[in-house]
C-alpha positions as a printed Julia matrix, in Angstrom:
148×3 Matrix{Float64}:
  88.46   86.66  107.19
  85.98   88.63  105.05
  84.37   90.36  107.83
  87.68   92.29  108.36
  87.21   94.08  105.32
  83.44   94.05  105.27
  83.99   96.02  109.06
  86.65   98.27  107.78
  84.53   99.43  105.17
  81.26   99.89  106.55
  82.92  101.7   109.89
  83.82  104.81  107.8
  80.48  104.86  106.35
  78.89  104.45  109.39
  80.93  107.42  111.09
  79.88  109.84  108.1
  75.95  108.8   108.48
  75.88  109.26  112.17
  77.63  112.21  112.26
  75.58  113.79  109.59
  72.44  112.57  111.14
  73.72  114.06  115.05
  74.65  117.37  113.46
  71.34  117.81  111.32
  69.39  116.75  115.1
  71.68  119.05  116.77
  71.14  121.95  114.24
  74.88  122.24  113.64
  74.75  121.91  109.74
  71.34  122.09  107.49
  68.86  119.51  106.94
  70.0   117.87  103.26
  70.84  115.06  101.06
  74.91  115.46  101.25
  74.86  112.52   98.73
  72.64  114.43   95.98
  72.78  117.84   96.79
  76.4   117.95   98.24
  75.46  120.66  100.9
  78.11  119.54  103.49
  81.26  117.86  103.87
  82.15  115.11  106.11
  84.53  117.09  107.69
  81.92  120.1   108.34
  79.28  117.13  109.54
  81.89  115.54  111.9
  83.28  118.98  113.04
  81.78  119.71  116.56
  80.71  118.25  119.72
  78.97  114.67  120.18
  78.79  114.03  116.19
  82.83  114.48  116.37
  83.32  112.26  119.23
  81.43  109.24  117.45
  82.82  109.93  114.05
  86.46  109.58  115.76
  85.42  106.69  117.84
  84.6   104.84  114.67
  87.17  106.11  112.19
  90.11  105.31  114.15
  89.39  101.89  114.82
  88.41  101.21  110.74
  91.86  102.63  110.11
  93.21  100.09  112.24
  91.04   97.14  110.44
  92.17   98.67  107.0
  95.25   98.86  107.49
  95.05   95.16  108.99
  93.06   94.49  105.52
  95.91   95.6   103.27
  98.57   93.57  105.05
  96.21   90.5   105.0
  95.42   90.92  101.35
  99.34   91.2   100.65
 100.0    87.9   102.35
  97.25   86.12  100.46
  98.52   87.53   96.92
 101.97   86.26   98.39
 100.73   82.72   99.31
  98.74   82.72   95.88
 102.12   83.52   93.82
 100.55   86.8    92.06
 103.27   88.82   94.07
 106.7    88.51   95.05
 107.74   89.12   98.81
 109.09   92.79   98.26
 105.84   93.84   96.37
 103.59   92.42   99.37
 105.73   93.97  101.75
 105.13   97.23   99.26
 101.33   96.65   99.24
 101.44   96.12  103.29
 103.35   99.18  103.95
 101.01  101.38  101.7
  97.93  100.08  103.33
  99.74  100.86  106.8
 100.74  104.22  105.47
  97.04  104.91  104.49
  96.07  103.7   107.65
  98.13  106.04  109.48
  97.28  109.15  107.31
  93.32  108.2   108.05
  94.12  108.1   111.69
  96.18  112.17  111.27
  92.63  112.89  109.38
  90.45  111.93  112.13
  92.86  112.69  115.08
  92.57  116.42  114.0
  89.17  116.78  112.66
  87.34  119.05  114.73
  90.36  121.26  115.77
  90.87  125.01  114.68
  94.13  126.38  113.41
  95.61  126.68  110.0
  98.45  123.98  110.73
  95.45  121.49  111.59
  93.49  122.34  108.78
  96.93  121.43  106.99
  97.28  118.45  108.77
  93.75  117.01  107.98
  94.22  117.99  104.37
  97.27  116.07  104.12
  95.8   113.28  106.2
  92.84  112.85  103.6
  94.82  113.11  100.55
  97.18  110.74  101.16
  94.7   108.11  102.74
  92.67  108.35   99.62
  95.97  108.35   97.17
  97.65  105.18   99.27
  94.24  103.2    99.76
  93.44  103.94   95.75
  96.97  102.54   95.17
  96.29   99.56   97.09
  92.86   98.85   95.44
  94.02   99.14   92.1
  97.1    96.63   93.04
  94.94   94.19   94.66
  92.31   94.17   91.93
  94.97   93.84   89.05
  96.21   91.15   90.61
  93.01   89.15   91.11
  92.33   90.34   87.68
  95.11   88.66   86.29
  94.79   85.57   87.93
  91.13   85.22   87.0
  92.74   85.03   83.2
  95.11   82.12   84.44
């Protein structure tokens, strides 16, 4: 099952790089290295035209893959006896919530208006927040198992 989390993690990175590259080539953003200079945000690089469509086409399926990854991780940890059924359910629900907020962000990227800007912000804040919670929980359970 390892290709699922790999794809879930690499698709958004690929989406970001492709959107940035196309935005530079289409002269929608300045040519710079956003990893070193911080000159362009992901949102700005994927906001318009073709880069926006490709970004969405890759990020929206990635959100589904990420949600599935957290559900499978929850079941795996439960089957190993590292999580109770209730905690495994909570992990799966938190992972699903992260996926939903990534979909919210991806859906409204490239739209104009204060409400859409707010939806994008909420989407990205809660996506990263819920993803961090899932990651900390899973890594903590794996570390605990390794100590046994």
